Amino acid sequence: MTGAAASGLRPRLAVSLVFVVLGATQGGWMARIPAIRDQVGVDTARWGLLSSSSAAGDLVAIVLITVLIGRVSTRLLSLAAAAVVLLNAPVLAGASAVPALVVGLTVWGVSATFLATPVNALAVAVERHQGRPLMSGFHASYSSGVLAGGALGTLAAATGVSPGVQMAISSAVLGALLLAWARWLPEERSPAEGKERRRPVRQRFTPQLVLLAAIAFLASFVEGSASQWSSVYTADYLDAGSALGAATYTCFSVAVLVARLLGDRMVARLGRGSFVRLSLLTAALGAALVVARPALPLAVAGFTVAGLGIACVLPALIALAGRQPGVPAGEGVSVITIGQWPGFLMAGPVVGLLAGAASLRAALVALVVAAAGAAVLTRWMAAET
């Protein structure tokens, strides 16, 4: 490999590793939720209430990152947040009392949500340097990390390894890699750009970024709803059982990963504007298949198609936000973070409330409306810069 090729590959690998850190930690945690719940000694209903602690951390992180991004090195912010994620993971997984669980979940919410903005800003920098679409591939690294973390959690559970020990091992390995590769993360902007980066926060909310944030909100609602309710719809509403419910969610997750692995090629061919519109229409089609008729084949096919469609929308929006004229990448990405967070947060309760008022099948019509509405909004997206 030539020196030029190596210099281009190393930043890409380093940024991909940070995405893997975030995904693997989340996947490992989710796989061990039953064991951690038993450690703490709470029932399912109380667990659901306690798990909302991370939402408070999310809100704190959004406020912090909105203030700090553009004022502190995005490289430094990424490394600091990734370190907190890795250090907190074994403490959270090893929690044996409610106070420890609440603190761990709050710290997780702060660090994970905080990390999302600077690492995506670094991904924009690498993409710009290499002159070709790479954002979907970075998010595929996150998805791969989730699957790897879940697989490790499954293996640990099968062999009797405690959640705390499991997460300590994974944090140690990922932390060692991060230390070794940290120097390859993209460097900060030149000092000459410092004045631009210290503008008032309100000035980053340009009409175009507000539009992108609105689309991100709707896309996040679709993605979060499909992720949270796909297995429930199959297992409970269709009465197909928990195994087929899990299989439906797995089909959705694999479709997301496959789409992200292929997404950059599609962006290169279509351009981001057309790609986002096509992706949202595909997601709407998938959700429409799910609700068209209560049948298992349609449910599996519909959630799979929805996964293929929605997978690369947020990566593409983040890339567009990071390329807005006169707005530093980190500041543009922070607006998308503000938009997408409530979408994910509302996905579970909104669909649940609609399902309680009517039925889960009727509630999932909201996914069709949200995806189609977001596709309409893309008409006002500016051409990629």
XYZ file of C-alpha atoms in Angstrom:
385
model
C 0.000 0.000 0.000
C 1.358 3.417 -0.962
C 1.801 6.168 1.600
C -1.071 8.167 0.069
C -3.417 5.189 0.199
C -2.457 4.448 3.789
C -2.971 8.074 4.818
C -6.489 7.925 3.395
C -7.380 4.531 4.840
C -6.187 5.172 8.392
C -8.590 8.052 9.222
C -11.436 6.030 7.735
C -10.564 3.031 9.926
C -10.181 5.186 13.019
C -13.569 6.876 12.566
C -15.164 3.494 11.783
C -13.754 2.174 15.059
C -15.497 4.921 17.038
C -18.785 3.924 15.376
C -18.067 0.287 16.302
C -17.423 1.324 19.924
C -20.850 2.932 20.108
C -22.625 0.038 18.398
C -20.859 -2.820 20.192
C -21.502 -1.277 23.602
C -25.185 -0.836 22.842
C -25.551 -4.324 21.345
C -23.772 -5.960 24.266
C -25.975 -4.136 26.755
C -29.238 -4.962 24.966
C -28.387 -8.651 24.754
C -27.942 -8.859 28.542
C -30.969 -6.833 29.662
C -32.764 -9.885 31.162
C -29.700 -10.804 33.252
C -29.087 -7.211 34.361
C -32.749 -6.842 35.305
C -32.439 -9.947 37.492
C -29.250 -8.572 39.083
C -31.042 -5.398 40.084
C -34.102 -7.339 41.212
C -36.936 -5.440 39.516
C -39.929 -6.636 37.517
C -40.587 -5.826 33.876
C -42.897 -2.880 34.603
C -40.411 -1.187 36.939
C -37.577 -1.923 34.532
C -39.418 -0.040 31.807
C -39.707 2.987 34.070
C -36.067 2.853 35.182
C -34.773 2.444 31.634
C -36.175 5.878 30.789
C -33.306 7.333 32.863
C -31.184 7.388 29.725
C -33.578 9.920 28.159
C -32.585 12.486 30.794
C -28.960 11.875 29.873
C -29.825 12.313 26.191
C -31.265 15.745 26.868
C -28.216 16.816 28.883
C -25.948 15.616 26.067
C -27.855 17.559 23.413
C -27.530 20.780 25.401
C -23.814 20.186 26.050
C -22.909 19.246 22.498
C -24.894 22.167 21.070
C -22.797 24.532 23.173
C -19.407 22.798 22.792
C -19.393 21.743 19.150
C -17.478 24.279 17.102
C -15.748 25.570 20.229
C -13.839 22.433 21.233
C -11.980 20.087 18.898
C -14.368 17.473 17.467
C -11.508 14.981 17.673
C -11.114 15.634 21.395
C -14.882 15.504 21.970
C -15.094 12.145 20.174
C -12.265 10.601 22.167
C -13.576 11.901 25.500
C -17.115 10.667 24.873
C -15.923 7.271 23.582
C -13.775 6.858 26.702
C -16.773 7.552 28.960
C -18.907 5.088 26.969
C -16.302 2.340 27.417
C -15.650 3.063 31.095
C -19.338 3.247 31.957
C -20.326 0.040 30.114
C -19.017 -2.519 32.652
C -20.212 -0.381 35.584
C -23.712 -0.204 34.094
C -23.782 -3.903 33.194
C -22.588 -4.849 36.665
C -25.226 -2.783 38.470
C -26.890 -4.712 41.297
C -29.017 -1.944 42.815
C -31.488 0.602 41.468
C -29.368 3.725 42.216
C -26.358 2.258 40.366
C -28.573 1.338 37.410
C -30.107 4.822 37.197
C -26.704 6.520 37.360
C -25.272 4.139 34.768
C -28.179 4.646 32.375
C -27.980 8.417 32.752
C -24.241 8.418 32.049
C -24.869 6.134 29.069
C -27.462 8.566 27.703
C -25.098 11.520 28.111
C -22.004 9.867 26.639
C -23.618 7.947 23.755
C -25.763 10.849 22.554
C -22.866 13.264 23.058
C -20.588 11.035 20.952
C -22.977 10.892 17.994
C -22.411 14.495 16.868
C -18.597 14.764 16.843
C -18.033 11.294 15.355
C -20.439 12.103 12.524
C -18.628 15.408 12.003
C -15.354 13.474 11.726
C -17.033 11.146 9.224
C -18.005 14.182 7.132
C -14.372 15.351 7.237
C -13.083 11.974 6.018
C -15.718 11.840 3.297
C -14.811 15.317 2.085
C -11.099 14.497 2.098
C -11.611 11.349 0.038
C -14.089 13.000 -2.314
C -16.688 10.222 -2.401
C -19.705 9.074 -0.369
C -18.683 7.148 2.764
C -21.320 8.037 5.366
C -23.503 4.958 4.931
C -20.423 2.782 5.360
C -19.590 4.491 8.655
C -23.098 3.793 9.904
C -22.725 0.204 8.706
C -19.796 0.016 11.144
C -22.196 1.017 13.903
C -24.710 -1.644 12.812
C -21.941 -4.249 12.651
C -20.915 -3.259 16.163
C -24.482 -3.742 17.418
C -24.634 -7.225 15.885
C -21.177 -8.149 17.204
C -22.003 -6.868 20.679
C -25.256 -8.803 20.668
C -23.493 -11.976 19.534
C -20.878 -11.584 22.271
C -23.640 -11.038 24.810
C -25.405 -14.186 23.640
C -22.173 -16.189 23.930
C -21.470 -14.758 27.382
C -24.961 -15.630 28.575
C -24.652 -19.173 27.230
C -21.322 -19.733 29.000
C -22.331 -18.158 32.299
C -20.171 -15.019 32.039
C -21.706 -12.133 33.977
C -22.763 -8.968 32.109
C -20.208 -6.864 33.994
C -17.307 -9.142 33.068
C -18.501 -9.372 29.469
C -18.638 -5.597 29.061
C -15.314 -5.155 30.851
C -13.626 -7.474 28.348
C -15.183 -5.783 25.311
C -14.385 -2.314 26.698
C -10.772 -3.306 27.306
C -10.323 -4.617 23.751
C -12.060 -1.667 22.107
C -10.279 0.798 24.390
C -6.878 -0.634 23.453
C -7.709 -0.321 19.753
C -8.947 3.228 20.271
C -5.724 4.211 22.031
C -3.675 2.724 19.213
C -5.691 4.359 16.451
C -6.590 7.694 18.092
C -3.764 9.502 16.317
C -5.365 8.608 12.978
C -8.575 10.490 13.655
C -8.868 13.589 11.440
C -7.141 16.705 12.727
C -9.059 19.782 13.815
C -9.708 22.734 11.513
C -7.114 25.392 11.111
C -6.990 28.246 13.640
C -8.018 30.690 10.928
C -11.502 29.188 11.024
C -11.887 29.656 14.774
C -13.890 32.893 14.577
C -16.482 31.303 12.303
C -16.887 28.429 14.748
C -17.711 30.744 17.658
C -20.845 32.212 16.172
C -24.013 32.364 18.314
C -25.797 29.011 18.460
C -28.981 30.391 16.905
C -27.157 31.247 13.677
C -26.621 27.604 12.790
C -30.394 27.022 12.452
C -30.579 28.014 8.796
C -33.802 27.275 6.868
C -32.122 24.399 5.052
C -30.793 22.824 8.245
C -34.187 23.176 9.929
C -35.712 21.375 6.931
C -33.134 18.586 7.167
C -33.804 18.313 10.913
C -37.548 17.965 10.243
C -36.906 15.150 7.773
C -34.544 13.560 10.297
C -37.284 13.699 12.941
C -39.734 11.826 10.716
C -37.119 9.320 9.543
C -36.053 8.638 13.133
C -39.677 8.055 14.111
C -40.023 5.478 11.321
C -36.744 3.741 12.142
C -37.354 3.726 15.890
C -40.928 2.476 15.517
C -39.996 -0.337 13.151
C -37.129 -1.375 15.421
C -39.235 -1.387 18.590
C -42.514 -2.771 17.262
C -41.626 -5.224 14.470
C -41.218 -8.205 16.791
C -44.246 -7.222 18.898
C -46.461 -6.933 15.819
C -45.507 -10.395 14.600
C -45.454 -12.123 17.972
C -48.542 -10.558 19.562
C -50.819 -8.979 16.966
C -50.339 -11.798 14.436
C -50.044 -14.356 17.259
C -47.030 -15.939 15.536
C -44.973 -16.458 18.694
C -41.805 -14.922 20.098
C -39.439 -16.857 17.810
C -41.016 -15.483 14.623
C -41.236 -12.083 16.284
C -37.494 -12.142 16.871
C -36.973 -13.345 13.297
C -38.944 -10.380 11.961
C -36.796 -7.945 13.934
C -33.675 -9.768 12.722
C -34.807 -9.405 9.095
C -35.272 -5.682 9.668
C -31.834 -5.341 11.305
C -30.031 -7.324 8.605
C -31.779 -5.260 5.921
C -30.523 -2.082 7.611
C -26.948 -3.407 7.634
C -27.080 -4.558 3.991
C -28.509 -1.228 2.862
C -25.782 0.681 4.692
C -23.086 -1.476 3.144
C -24.446 -0.665 -0.319
C -25.727 2.859 0.334
C -22.616 4.810 -0.645
C -22.652 3.294 -4.138
C -26.275 4.306 -4.587
C -25.552 7.830 -3.378
C -22.699 8.114 -5.886
C -25.065 7.151 -8.697
C -28.193 9.066 -7.730
C -26.973 12.015 -5.673
C -28.054 12.457 -2.050
C -31.280 14.350 -2.728
C -32.744 11.728 -5.066
C -31.389 8.934 -2.890
C -33.069 10.275 0.266
C -36.389 10.677 -1.561
C -36.234 7.156 -3.037
C -35.239 5.697 0.328
C -38.157 7.333 2.137
C -40.628 6.157 -0.504
C -39.219 2.628 -0.142
C -39.694 2.822 3.624
C -43.286 4.007 3.121
C -43.904 1.083 0.764
C -42.518 -1.372 3.317
C -44.710 0.016 6.102
C -47.712 -0.087 3.750
C -47.085 -3.787 3.111
C -47.109 -4.428 6.856
C -50.500 -2.804 7.409
C -52.091 -3.835 4.113
C -53.265 -7.164 5.526
C -52.537 -8.977 8.808
C -50.408 -11.780 7.385
C -47.001 -13.095 8.469
C -45.371 -13.061 4.985
C -46.428 -9.439 4.463
C -45.153 -8.467 7.908
C -41.716 -10.000 7.357
C -41.450 -8.642 3.811
C -42.767 -5.236 4.831
C -40.369 -4.699 7.729
C -37.488 -5.935 5.559
C -38.345 -3.452 2.799
C -38.803 -0.711 5.392
C -35.339 -1.497 6.766
C -33.802 -1.301 3.303
C -35.465 2.073 2.773
C -34.909 3.813 6.088
C -31.352 2.585 6.784
C -29.416 5.269 4.930
C -31.709 8.273 5.305
C -30.101 9.632 8.471
C -26.517 9.061 7.229
C -27.366 10.954 4.032
C -29.008 13.810 5.972
C -25.991 14.033 8.285
C -23.667 14.250 5.283
C -25.795 17.018 3.772
C -25.908 18.903 7.077
C -22.129 18.680 7.365
C -21.727 20.302 3.948
C -23.926 23.374 4.365
C -22.305 26.585 3.069
C -20.908 28.770 5.832
C -21.712 26.274 8.602
C -18.924 24.118 10.081
C -19.611 20.392 9.838
C -19.997 19.829 13.561
C -22.549 22.615 13.921
C -24.579 21.331 10.982
C -24.570 17.787 12.357
C -25.663 19.061 15.784
C -28.897 20.395 14.240
C -29.659 16.929 12.848
C -29.019 15.468 16.309
C -31.553 17.888 17.786
C -34.073 16.846 15.127
C -33.659 13.094 15.256
C -33.564 12.599 19.042
C -37.263 13.318 19.718
C -38.178 11.122 16.751
C -36.526 8.085 18.336
C -37.825 9.036 21.777
C -41.438 9.339 20.621
C -41.479 6.202 18.485
C -42.259 3.793 21.316
C -44.888 5.725 23.285
C -46.723 7.252 20.301
C -47.228 3.915 18.561
C -48.140 2.371 21.902
C -50.790 5.023 22.587
C -52.239 4.679 19.096
C -52.289 0.900 19.476
C -54.152 1.251 22.771
C -56.717 3.545 21.171
C -57.232 1.377 18.088
C -54.914 -1.538 17.261
C -51.214 -2.040 16.627
C -51.877 -2.566 12.934
C -53.718 0.756 12.751
C -50.982 2.456 14.783
C -48.328 1.367 12.286
C -50.098 3.427 9.613
C -48.243 6.317 11.286
C -45.024 4.920 9.766
C -46.495 5.179 6.259
C -47.609 8.759 6.911
C -44.265 9.798 8.446
C -42.141 8.269 5.660
C -44.352 9.671 2.895
C -44.453 13.082 4.589
C -40.658 13.153 4.839
C -40.413 12.224 1.152
C -42.610 15.223 0.295
C -40.360 17.515 2.330
C -37.338 16.468 0.244
C -38.779 18.568 -2.597
C -37.385 21.638 -0.813
C -33.942 20.209 -0.131
C -31.170 22.216 -1.765
C -28.842 20.519 -4.195
C -25.817 18.911 -2.601
C -22.850 21.244 -2.178
